[in-house]
Amino acid sequence: MLRLSVTVLTSPLLPSSTAAVRIRQRPLLRLRLRALAAGAASSQSPSARSLRLLEWGKVCDAVASFAGTAHGRNATKKQLWEVEDVSYEQSQRLLQETEAAVWLLDNAGGAMDFSGLDTVAIESAIRCVSGGAVIKGLEAVAVASLIMFVESLQLNIKAAMKLDEGSHSRLTALTETILDAVISKSLVKSIQDIVDDDGSVKDTASPELRRYRERVQILESRLYQLMDKLMRNADNEASLSEVCIVNGRCCIRTTGDKSSTFDGLLLSSGAGAGSMIEPIAAVPLNDELQETRALVAKAEPDVLSKLTDKILLELDSIQSLLQETIKLDKVTARAKYSITYDGTFPDLYLPNLENETVTSATGGSPKETSSHTHKKAWKLYMPNAYHPLLLQQYQENLDRAKRDVASAAAEVRRRRIYGQGIIEDQLASDIESMKLRVSQLEKDQPIPVDFMIAEETTVLVITGPNTGGKTISLKTVGLASLMAKIGLYILASEPVKIPWFNAVYADIGDEQSLTQSLSTFSGHLKQIGVCFRITFSNSKS
């Protein structure tokens, strides 16, 4: 087993007066809080603590944000957090999947947009149907969208594969199941015949439903005609106000002190609200309308129940399509992240510690894997490597600044149309400031680091002043090791060669355990000792 240990020892020198002031503010409270924090840190497993120190969770969140569905985001995070349990063979397969998704995004990009799928509604539909409940209209629409999406995806993948005969072997690991999936076009047609895009049941879903709804429209029209006639014929002194609906029954609201000129039933009254009166002439129509609406309310579930039976027959296929779609969304998220930050497919190899040979089984393209023509054999080779979180922060700030410029320019155009020249001039000045910020951000790109460690090197010590980049450098290596292991490209220039590590351990910062009366330095030594014990107990060298 090969494990990577990343260690940073720091000894911050704080002015004694500053420390004294802070302690005098709330000494006991501060001691308790520090003790609790130290106890919480020490209670974590070494691997969990290392992932926290390397800020692996932020990388997981960043990658998951590229998934198009809620289930895809959750699945991506779950998989990334399981990085410690991934074997070398699994790492190779994950990288091959990511490479295949990168190729698909380049050749069939539009088909790889999962954002239009409502996986929550699809899962709810599966749960309803399997549990014997009647499916809702929007759930049925979501199921139809899934089937149509997979059909479109199949067509686009096949079309892209025709453009490159050598793509079949590259895509097998990712697309084999989805290409073999059976699409039920008849089920899609059944759903579209019954349910509108907004989830409402169509009038044409059944003859009975259509007849009942038409009857409802006729009765509502007759009632409003009757109410209009009563209000026009009524004595003006009665101060008839308007037609209202009370508990589904059509009535007239009166606000005058005198009684109305028509007979009716008082449905409700209140101070300032007037009286709600149902004319006697409207009672039969209201009764029939209530009965017909009840028939509509019964006919809609009957139609959806029959549709549920059809979906039940295809339930296994729908479940399989959902699972494969979530998997593709998850892999595509890794690919989109790798593309967005200009990552490189790594040559991930498994060192043989007994005879010091190297086993490599990368699935990268020839351009990426055959370019290791170096005079020296490297154990780790990452030219122009970026810390992923620093690069992400830089890119987000730059994108935000560019969006601000675009929004301000659009506002200037809008104001120019309406002749607001003075305000336009002020906005034009603001735009220049925004453009200057964009220019400054483009110049302040994070500085990459070259990592080149020879094969015979077993320990690397980095020295230098505070804020010199030691911690960032070590975190970059630690995160790169985790990223390659879980199937992500490395944010560095080609070529990238990196060993596969069974685990990554890190000790970074200046934490100390007051509960065990340890100094900062001895606290670090204890953590490093734990990492070394685990490392050497599972190592062959």
Coordinates of C-alpha atoms in Angstrom, one line a residue:
M1 CA 0.0 0.0 0.0
L2 CA 1.3 3.5 -0.9
R3 CA 0.2 6.4 1.2
L4 CA 0.8 10.0 0.9
S5 CA 1.5 12.1 4.0
V6 CA 1.4 15.8 3.7
T7 CA 2.8 17.7 6.7
V8 CA 3.0 21.4 7.5
L9 CA 4.4 22.7 10.8
T10 CA 3.7 26.3 11.7
S11 CA 4.6 28.3 14.7
P12 CA 2.7 31.6 14.5
L13 CA 4.3 34.4 16.6
L14 CA 1.6 36.6 18.1
P15 CA 2.4 39.7 20.1
S16 CA 2.1 39.0 23.8
S17 CA 0.0 42.1 24.4
T18 CA -2.5 41.0 21.9
A19 CA -2.8 37.5 23.3
A20 CA -3.1 38.9 26.8
V21 CA -5.9 41.2 25.7
R22 CA -7.8 38.4 24.1
I23 CA -7.4 36.1 27.1
R24 CA -8.6 38.8 29.5
Q25 CA -11.8 39.2 27.6
R26 CA -13.3 35.8 28.3
P27 CA -10.5 33.5 29.5
L28 CA -12.6 30.5 30.7
L29 CA -14.9 30.6 27.7
R30 CA -12.0 30.7 25.3
L31 CA -10.2 27.8 27.0
R32 CA -13.4 25.7 26.9
L33 CA -14.0 26.5 23.3
R34 CA -10.5 25.6 22.3
A35 CA -10.7 22.4 24.3
L36 CA -13.9 21.4 22.7
A37 CA -12.5 22.2 19.2
A38 CA -9.4 20.2 19.9
G39 CA -11.4 17.3 21.3
A40 CA -13.6 17.3 18.2
A41 CA -10.5 17.3 15.9
S42 CA -8.8 14.5 17.8
S43 CA -12.0 12.4 17.7
Q44 CA -11.9 12.2 13.9
S45 CA -10.2 9.4 12.1
P46 CA -6.8 10.3 10.5
S47 CA -8.3 10.0 7.0
A48 CA -11.4 12.1 7.8
R49 CA -9.3 14.7 9.5
S50 CA -6.9 14.8 6.5
L51 CA -9.8 15.3 4.1
R52 CA -11.1 18.2 6.2
L53 CA -7.6 19.8 6.4
L54 CA -7.2 19.6 2.6
E55 CA -10.7 21.1 2.2
W56 CA -11.8 18.2 0.1
G57 CA -15.4 19.0 0.8
K58 CA -15.2 22.3 -1.1
V59 CA -13.8 20.4 -4.1
C60 CA -16.7 17.9 -3.8
D61 CA -19.2 20.8 -3.8
A62 CA -17.5 22.5 -6.8
V63 CA -17.6 19.3 -8.9
A64 CA -21.2 18.5 -7.8
S65 CA -22.4 21.9 -9.0
F66 CA -21.8 20.8 -12.6
A67 CA -24.4 18.1 -12.3
G68 CA -27.7 18.9 -13.9
T69 CA -30.1 17.1 -11.6
A70 CA -30.7 17.1 -7.8
H71 CA -30.0 13.3 -7.7
G72 CA -26.9 13.8 -9.9
R73 CA -25.5 16.4 -7.4
N74 CA -26.1 14.2 -4.4
A75 CA -24.6 11.1 -6.2
T76 CA -21.6 13.1 -7.2
K77 CA -20.9 14.3 -3.7
K78 CA -21.4 10.8 -2.3
Q79 CA -19.0 9.2 -4.7
L80 CA -16.3 11.9 -4.2
W81 CA -16.5 11.5 -0.4
E82 CA -15.9 7.8 -0.8
V83 CA -12.5 8.4 -2.3
E84 CA -10.6 6.5 0.4
D85 CA -12.5 3.3 -0.5
V86 CA -11.6 3.3 -4.2
S87 CA -9.2 0.7 -5.5
Y88 CA -6.6 1.3 -8.3
E89 CA -8.8 -0.6 -10.8
Q90 CA -11.8 1.5 -9.9
S91 CA -9.7 4.7 -10.3
Q92 CA -8.8 3.6 -13.8
R93 CA -12.4 2.9 -14.7
L94 CA -13.5 6.3 -13.3
L95 CA -10.9 8.1 -15.3
Q96 CA -12.0 6.2 -18.4
E97 CA -15.6 7.2 -17.8
T98 CA -14.6 10.9 -17.4
E99 CA -12.5 10.8 -20.6
A100 CA -15.5 9.3 -22.4
A101 CA -17.8 12.0 -21.1
V102 CA -15.2 14.7 -22.2
W103 CA -15.3 13.2 -25.7
L104 CA -19.1 13.2 -25.7
L105 CA -19.2 16.8 -24.5
D106 CA -17.0 17.8 -27.4
N107 CA -18.9 15.8 -30.0
A108 CA -22.5 15.5 -28.6
G109 CA -22.5 18.3 -26.1
G110 CA -26.2 19.3 -26.4
A111 CA -27.3 15.8 -25.6
M112 CA -25.4 15.8 -22.3
D113 CA -27.5 18.6 -20.6
F114 CA -29.5 16.9 -17.8
S115 CA -30.9 20.1 -16.3
G116 CA -34.3 19.6 -17.9
L117 CA -34.9 16.4 -16.0
D118 CA -36.9 16.5 -12.7
T119 CA -35.4 13.4 -11.0
V120 CA -37.2 14.2 -7.8
A121 CA -40.6 13.9 -9.6
I122 CA -39.5 10.8 -11.4
E123 CA -38.4 9.1 -8.2
S124 CA -41.8 10.2 -6.6
A125 CA -43.6 8.6 -9.6
I126 CA -41.7 5.4 -9.2
R127 CA -42.5 5.3 -5.5
C128 CA -46.2 6.0 -6.1
V129 CA -46.6 3.4 -8.8
S130 CA -44.7 0.7 -6.9
G131 CA -46.7 1.5 -3.7
G132 CA -50.0 1.1 -5.5
A133 CA -50.9 4.9 -5.4
V134 CA -52.1 6.9 -8.4
I135 CA -49.5 8.9 -10.2
K136 CA -49.8 12.7 -10.3
G137 CA -49.9 14.6 -13.6
L138 CA -46.6 16.3 -13.2
E139 CA -45.0 13.0 -12.2
A140 CA -46.2 11.4 -15.4
V141 CA -44.8 14.4 -17.4
A142 CA -41.4 13.9 -15.7
V143 CA -41.4 10.2 -16.6
A144 CA -42.2 11.0 -20.2
S145 CA -39.4 13.6 -20.2
L146 CA -36.9 11.0 -19.0
I147 CA -37.8 8.5 -21.7
M148 CA -37.6 11.2 -24.4
F149 CA -34.3 12.4 -23.0
V150 CA -32.7 9.0 -23.1
E151 CA -34.0 8.4 -26.7
S152 CA -32.5 11.7 -27.8
L153 CA -29.3 10.8 -26.0
Q154 CA -29.0 7.5 -27.7
L155 CA -29.5 9.1 -31.1
N156 CA -26.9 11.8 -30.5
I157 CA -24.3 9.3 -29.1
K158 CA -24.7 7.0 -32.1
A159 CA -24.4 10.0 -34.5
A160 CA -21.3 11.2 -32.7
M161 CA -19.8 7.7 -32.8
K162 CA -20.2 7.5 -36.6
L163 CA -17.9 10.5 -36.9
D164 CA -15.1 8.6 -35.1
E165 CA -14.8 4.9 -35.7
G166 CA -12.3 4.6 -32.8
S167 CA -14.7 6.0 -30.3
H168 CA -16.5 2.7 -29.7
S169 CA -13.9 1.3 -27.3
R170 CA -13.5 4.6 -25.6
L171 CA -17.2 5.0 -24.8
T172 CA -18.0 1.4 -23.9
A173 CA -17.4 1.9 -20.2
L174 CA -19.8 4.8 -20.1
T175 CA -22.5 4.3 -22.7
E176 CA -23.0 0.6 -23.1
T177 CA -26.0 0.3 -20.8
I178 CA -27.7 3.5 -21.9
L179 CA -27.4 2.5 -25.6
D180 CA -28.9 -0.9 -24.9
A181 CA -31.9 0.6 -23.0
V182 CA -35.3 -0.2 -24.5
I183 CA -37.4 3.0 -25.0
S184 CA -41.1 2.7 -24.7
K185 CA -42.4 5.3 -27.2
S186 CA -46.0 4.0 -26.7
L187 CA -45.8 5.0 -23.0
V188 CA -44.7 8.5 -23.9
K189 CA -47.6 8.8 -26.3
S190 CA -50.1 7.5 -23.7
I191 CA -48.8 10.1 -21.2
Q192 CA -48.9 12.9 -23.8
D193 CA -52.4 11.9 -24.8
I194 CA -53.6 12.2 -21.2
V195 CA -51.6 14.9 -19.5
D196 CA -50.6 18.5 -20.5
D197 CA -47.1 19.8 -20.0
D198 CA -48.3 21.6 -16.8
G199 CA -49.5 18.3 -15.3
S200 CA -53.3 18.9 -15.8
V201 CA -55.4 16.1 -17.3
K202 CA -56.5 16.9 -20.9
D203 CA -60.2 17.2 -21.8
T204 CA -59.6 14.5 -24.4
A205 CA -58.2 12.0 -21.9
S206 CA -61.6 10.2 -21.8
P207 CA -65.1 10.7 -23.3
E208 CA -66.6 11.0 -19.9
L209 CA -64.2 13.6 -18.7
R210 CA -64.7 15.7 -21.8
R211 CA -68.5 15.5 -21.5
Y212 CA -68.5 16.5 -17.8
R213 CA -66.1 19.4 -18.3
E214 CA -68.2 20.7 -21.2
R215 CA -71.3 20.5 -19.0
V216 CA -69.4 22.5 -16.3
Q217 CA -68.7 25.2 -18.8
I218 CA -72.3 25.4 -19.9
L219 CA -73.6 25.6 -16.3
E220 CA -71.1 28.3 -15.4
S221 CA -72.1 30.3 -18.4
R222 CA -75.8 30.0 -17.6
L223 CA -75.2 31.0 -14.0
Y224 CA -73.3 34.2 -15.0
Q225 CA -76.0 35.1 -17.5
L226 CA -78.6 34.7 -14.8
M227 CA -76.7 36.8 -12.3
D228 CA -76.1 39.5 -14.9
K229 CA -79.8 39.6 -15.7
L230 CA -80.8 39.8 -12.0
M231 CA -78.3 42.6 -11.3
R232 CA -79.5 44.7 -14.4
N233 CA -83.2 44.2 -13.4
A234 CA -82.6 45.0 -9.7
D235 CA -83.7 48.3 -8.1
N236 CA -80.6 50.6 -8.0
E237 CA -81.4 51.3 -4.3
A238 CA -80.6 47.8 -3.5
S239 CA -76.9 48.6 -4.3
L240 CA -76.1 45.2 -5.8
S241 CA -72.3 44.9 -5.8
E242 CA -70.9 41.9 -7.8
V243 CA -71.1 38.2 -8.5
C244 CA -69.2 36.1 -6.0
I245 CA -68.4 32.4 -5.3
V246 CA -69.1 31.1 -1.8
N247 CA -68.2 27.4 -1.2
G248 CA -68.4 26.8 -4.9
R249 CA -71.8 28.3 -5.3
C250 CA -72.5 31.4 -7.5
C251 CA -74.2 34.2 -5.5
I252 CA -74.5 38.0 -5.4
R253 CA -73.0 40.3 -2.9
T254 CA -75.2 43.2 -1.8
T255 CA -73.9 46.2 0.2
G256 CA -77.1 48.4 0.5
D257 CA -79.3 48.7 3.5
K258 CA -82.5 47.8 1.6
S259 CA -83.4 44.3 0.7
S260 CA -82.8 42.9 -2.8
T261 CA -85.6 42.8 -5.3
F262 CA -85.2 39.0 -5.8
D263 CA -85.8 36.0 -3.5
G264 CA -82.7 34.3 -2.3
L265 CA -80.8 32.4 0.4
L266 CA -78.4 34.2 2.7
L267 CA -75.2 32.3 2.5
S268 CA -73.1 34.7 4.7
S269 CA -73.0 38.3 5.9
G270 CA -70.7 40.5 7.9
A271 CA -70.0 44.1 8.9
G272 CA -68.5 45.9 5.9
A273 CA -68.5 42.8 3.7
G274 CA -72.2 43.0 2.8
S275 CA -74.5 40.0 2.3
M276 CA -73.9 37.0 0.1
I277 CA -77.2 36.0 -1.4
E278 CA -77.9 33.0 -3.6
P279 CA -80.9 33.7 -5.8
I280 CA -83.6 31.1 -5.7
A281 CA -83.5 30.9 -9.5
A282 CA -79.8 29.9 -9.3
V283 CA -80.2 27.1 -6.8
P284 CA -80.9 24.3 -9.3
L285 CA -78.1 25.4 -11.5
N286 CA -75.7 25.6 -8.6
D287 CA -76.7 22.1 -7.4
E288 CA -76.2 20.6 -10.9
L289 CA -72.8 22.4 -11.2
Q290 CA -71.7 21.0 -7.9
E291 CA -72.7 17.5 -8.9
T292 CA -71.0 17.8 -12.3
R293 CA -67.8 19.1 -10.7
A294 CA -67.8 16.0 -8.5
L295 CA -68.1 13.8 -11.5
V296 CA -65.1 15.6 -13.0
A297 CA -63.1 15.2 -9.8
K298 CA -63.8 11.5 -10.0
A299 CA -63.1 11.1 -13.7
E300 CA -59.6 12.6 -13.5
P301 CA -58.2 10.1 -11.0
D302 CA -59.9 7.3 -13.0
V303 CA -57.9 8.4 -16.1
L304 CA -54.7 8.8 -14.1
S305 CA -55.3 5.3 -12.5
K306 CA -55.4 3.7 -16.0
L307 CA -52.2 5.6 -16.9
T308 CA -50.6 4.3 -13.7
D309 CA -51.3 0.8 -14.7
K310 CA -49.5 1.4 -18.0
I311 CA -46.5 2.9 -16.2
L312 CA -46.4 -0.1 -13.8
L313 CA -45.8 -2.4 -16.8
E314 CA -42.7 -0.3 -17.6
L315 CA -41.6 0.4 -14.1
D316 CA -38.4 -1.7 -14.1
S317 CA -37.3 0.0 -17.3
I318 CA -38.0 3.4 -15.9
Q319 CA -36.0 2.7 -12.8
S320 CA -33.1 1.5 -14.9
L321 CA -33.3 4.6 -17.1
L322 CA -33.3 6.8 -14.0
Q323 CA -30.3 5.0 -12.5
E324 CA -28.3 5.2 -15.7
T325 CA -29.2 8.8 -16.2
I326 CA -28.0 9.8 -12.7
K327 CA -24.8 7.9 -13.4
L328 CA -24.2 9.8 -16.6
D329 CA -25.1 13.1 -14.9
K330 CA -22.5 12.2 -12.2
V331 CA -19.8 11.4 -14.8
T332 CA -20.6 14.4 -16.9
A333 CA -20.2 16.6 -13.8
R334 CA -16.7 15.3 -13.4
A335 CA -16.0 15.9 -17.1
K336 CA -17.5 19.4 -17.1
Y337 CA -15.4 20.3 -14.1
S338 CA -12.3 19.0 -15.7
I339 CA -13.0 20.9 -18.9
T340 CA -13.9 24.1 -17.2
Y341 CA -10.6 24.3 -15.3
D342 CA -8.6 23.0 -18.3
G343 CA -7.5 19.8 -16.6
T344 CA -5.3 17.1 -18.0
F345 CA -5.9 13.3 -18.1
P346 CA -3.3 11.9 -15.6
D347 CA -1.0 9.0 -16.1
L348 CA -2.1 7.3 -12.9
Y349 CA 0.3 4.4 -12.0
L350 CA 0.6 1.9 -9.3
P351 CA 4.1 1.7 -7.9
N352 CA 5.4 -1.8 -7.1
L353 CA 7.3 -1.2 -3.9
E354 CA 9.0 -4.7 -3.9
N355 CA 11.0 -4.4 -7.1
E356 CA 10.6 -0.7 -7.7
T357 CA 8.9 -1.1 -11.0
V358 CA 5.8 0.8 -12.1
T359 CA 2.4 -0.6 -13.3
S360 CA 0.5 1.9 -15.5
A361 CA -2.9 1.2 -17.1
T362 CA -4.1 4.6 -18.1
G363 CA -7.0 4.9 -20.5
G364 CA -5.9 8.3 -21.9
S365 CA -5.5 9.2 -25.5
P366 CA -2.1 8.6 -27.1
K367 CA -1.4 12.3 -27.1
E368 CA -1.8 12.3 -23.3
T369 CA -0.1 9.1 -22.3
S370 CA 2.8 8.9 -24.8
S371 CA 4.2 12.3 -24.1
H372 CA 6.4 11.3 -21.1
T373 CA 9.6 11.6 -23.1
H374 CA 11.8 12.9 -20.3
K375 CA 15.4 12.3 -19.8
K376 CA 14.7 11.6 -16.1
A377 CA 12.3 9.2 -14.6
W378 CA 9.8 11.0 -12.4
K379 CA 7.8 9.7 -9.5
L380 CA 5.5 12.7 -9.6
Y381 CA 5.3 15.1 -12.6
M382 CA 2.8 18.0 -12.6
P383 CA 3.9 21.0 -14.6
N384 CA 2.0 24.3 -14.0
A385 CA -0.2 22.7 -11.4
Y386 CA -3.0 24.9 -9.8
H387 CA -4.6 24.6 -6.4
P388 CA -8.2 23.8 -7.5
L389 CA -9.9 26.0 -4.9
L390 CA -7.7 29.0 -5.7
L391 CA -8.3 28.5 -9.4
Q392 CA -12.1 28.2 -8.8
Q393 CA -12.2 31.3 -6.7
Y394 CA -10.3 33.3 -9.4
Q395 CA -12.5 32.0 -12.2
E396 CA -15.7 32.8 -10.3
N397 CA -14.5 36.4 -9.4
L398 CA -13.5 36.9 -13.1
D399 CA -16.8 35.6 -14.4
R400 CA -18.7 37.8 -11.9
A401 CA -16.8 40.9 -13.0
K402 CA -17.5 40.2 -16.7
R403 CA -21.2 39.7 -16.0
D404 CA -21.3 43.0 -14.2
V405 CA -19.8 44.7 -17.2
A406 CA -22.3 43.0 -19.5
S407 CA -25.2 44.0 -17.3
A408 CA -24.1 47.6 -17.0
A409 CA -23.6 47.8 -20.8
A410 CA -27.2 46.5 -21.3
E411 CA -28.5 49.1 -18.9
V412 CA -26.6 51.9 -20.8
R413 CA -28.3 50.7 -24.0
R414 CA -31.7 50.7 -22.3
R415 CA -31.3 54.2 -20.9
R416 CA -30.1 55.5 -24.3
I417 CA -33.4 54.4 -25.8
Y418 CA -35.3 56.4 -23.2
G419 CA -33.0 59.5 -23.6
Q420 CA -31.6 59.4 -20.0
G421 CA -28.3 60.9 -21.1
I422 CA -27.0 62.1 -17.7
I423 CA -27.5 58.8 -16.0
E424 CA -26.0 57.1 -19.1
D425 CA -22.8 59.1 -18.7
Q426 CA -22.5 58.0 -15.1
L427 CA -23.0 54.4 -16.0
A428 CA -20.5 54.7 -18.8
S429 CA -17.9 55.8 -16.2
D430 CA -18.9 52.9 -14.0
I431 CA -18.4 50.5 -16.9
E432 CA -14.8 51.8 -17.4
S433 CA -14.1 51.0 -13.7
M434 CA -15.6 47.6 -14.1
K435 CA -13.5 46.9 -17.2
L436 CA -10.4 48.0 -15.3
R437 CA -11.3 45.4 -12.5
V438 CA -11.7 42.7 -15.2
S439 CA -8.3 43.6 -16.6
Q440 CA -6.7 43.5 -13.1
L441 CA -8.3 40.1 -12.3
E442 CA -7.0 38.7 -15.6
K443 CA -3.5 39.7 -14.6
D444 CA -3.9 38.3 -11.0
Q445 CA -4.3 34.7 -12.1
P446 CA -3.0 32.2 -9.5
I447 CA 0.6 31.3 -10.0
P448 CA 1.0 27.6 -10.9
V449 CA 3.7 25.4 -9.4
D450 CA 5.8 22.8 -11.1
F451 CA 6.0 19.5 -9.2
M452 CA 8.8 17.2 -10.4
I453 CA 9.9 14.5 -8.0
A454 CA 12.4 12.0 -9.1
E455 CA 11.8 8.2 -8.7
E456 CA 14.5 7.7 -6.2
T457 CA 13.1 10.5 -3.9
T458 CA 11.3 9.2 -0.8
V459 CA 10.9 12.3 1.3
L460 CA 10.4 15.9 0.1
V461 CA 10.9 18.9 2.5
I462 CA 9.8 22.3 1.5
T463 CA 11.3 25.3 3.4
G464 CA 10.7 29.0 3.2
P465 CA 9.3 32.1 4.8
N466 CA 5.7 32.5 6.0
T467 CA 3.1 33.1 3.2
G468 CA 5.7 31.6 0.8
G469 CA 3.3 29.0 -0.6
K470 CA 4.4 25.9 1.3
T471 CA 1.0 25.0 2.5
I472 CA -0.7 25.7 -0.8
S473 CA 1.9 23.6 -2.6
L474 CA 1.4 20.6 -0.3
K475 CA -2.4 20.9 -0.4
T476 CA -2.2 21.0 -4.2
V477 CA -0.4 17.7 -4.3
G478 CA -2.8 16.2 -1.7
L479 CA -5.9 17.3 -3.6
A480 CA -4.4 16.3 -7.0
S481 CA -3.8 12.8 -5.6
L482 CA -7.4 12.6 -4.4
M483 CA -8.8 14.0 -7.7
A484 CA -6.9 11.5 -9.9
K485 CA -8.0 8.7 -7.6
I486 CA -11.7 9.5 -7.9
G487 CA -11.6 10.1 -11.7
L488 CA -11.0 13.8 -12.1
Y489 CA -8.5 15.4 -14.4
I490 CA -5.5 17.2 -12.8
L491 CA -5.4 21.0 -13.1
A492 CA -2.0 21.1 -14.6
S493 CA -0.3 21.2 -18.0
E494 CA 0.3 18.0 -20.0
P495 CA 1.8 15.5 -19.3
V496 CA 0.8 14.6 -15.8
K497 CA 2.2 11.6 -14.0
I498 CA 1.0 10.8 -10.5
P499 CA 1.2 7.6 -8.4
W500 CA -2.0 6.0 -7.0
F501 CA -2.1 6.4 -3.2
N502 CA -4.2 4.1 -1.0
A503 CA -4.7 7.0 1.4
V504 CA -3.7 10.6 1.8
Y505 CA -2.8 11.9 5.3
A506 CA -2.2 15.5 6.2
D507 CA -1.3 17.5 9.2
I508 CA -1.8 21.2 8.6
G509 CA -2.3 24.2 10.8
D510 CA -1.5 25.1 14.4
E511 CA -4.2 23.1 16.3
Q512 CA -3.4 21.9 19.8
S513 CA -5.2 19.8 22.4
L514 CA -5.5 21.6 25.7
T515 CA -7.4 18.6 27.2
Q516 CA -4.2 16.6 26.9
S517 CA -1.9 19.4 27.9
L518 CA 0.0 19.3 24.6
S519 CA 1.8 22.2 23.1
T520 CA 1.2 23.2 19.5
F521 CA 4.3 21.4 18.3
S522 CA 3.9 18.2 20.3
G523 CA 0.3 18.1 19.1
H524 CA 1.5 18.1 15.6
L525 CA 4.1 15.4 16.4
K526 CA 1.3 13.2 17.8
Q527 CA -0.8 13.6 14.7
I528 CA 2.2 12.9 12.4
G529 CA 3.0 9.8 14.5
V530 CA -0.5 8.5 14.0
C531 CA -0.2 9.0 10.3
F532 CA 3.2 7.3 10.2
R533 CA 2.0 4.3 12.2
I534 CA -0.8 3.7 9.8
T535 CA 1.4 4.3 6.8
F536 CA 4.2 1.9 7.8
S537 CA 1.8 -0.8 9.2
N538 CA 0.3 -1.1 5.7
S539 CA 3.5 -0.5 3.6
K540 CA 6.0 -2.9 2.2
S541 CA 8.9 -0.6 2.4

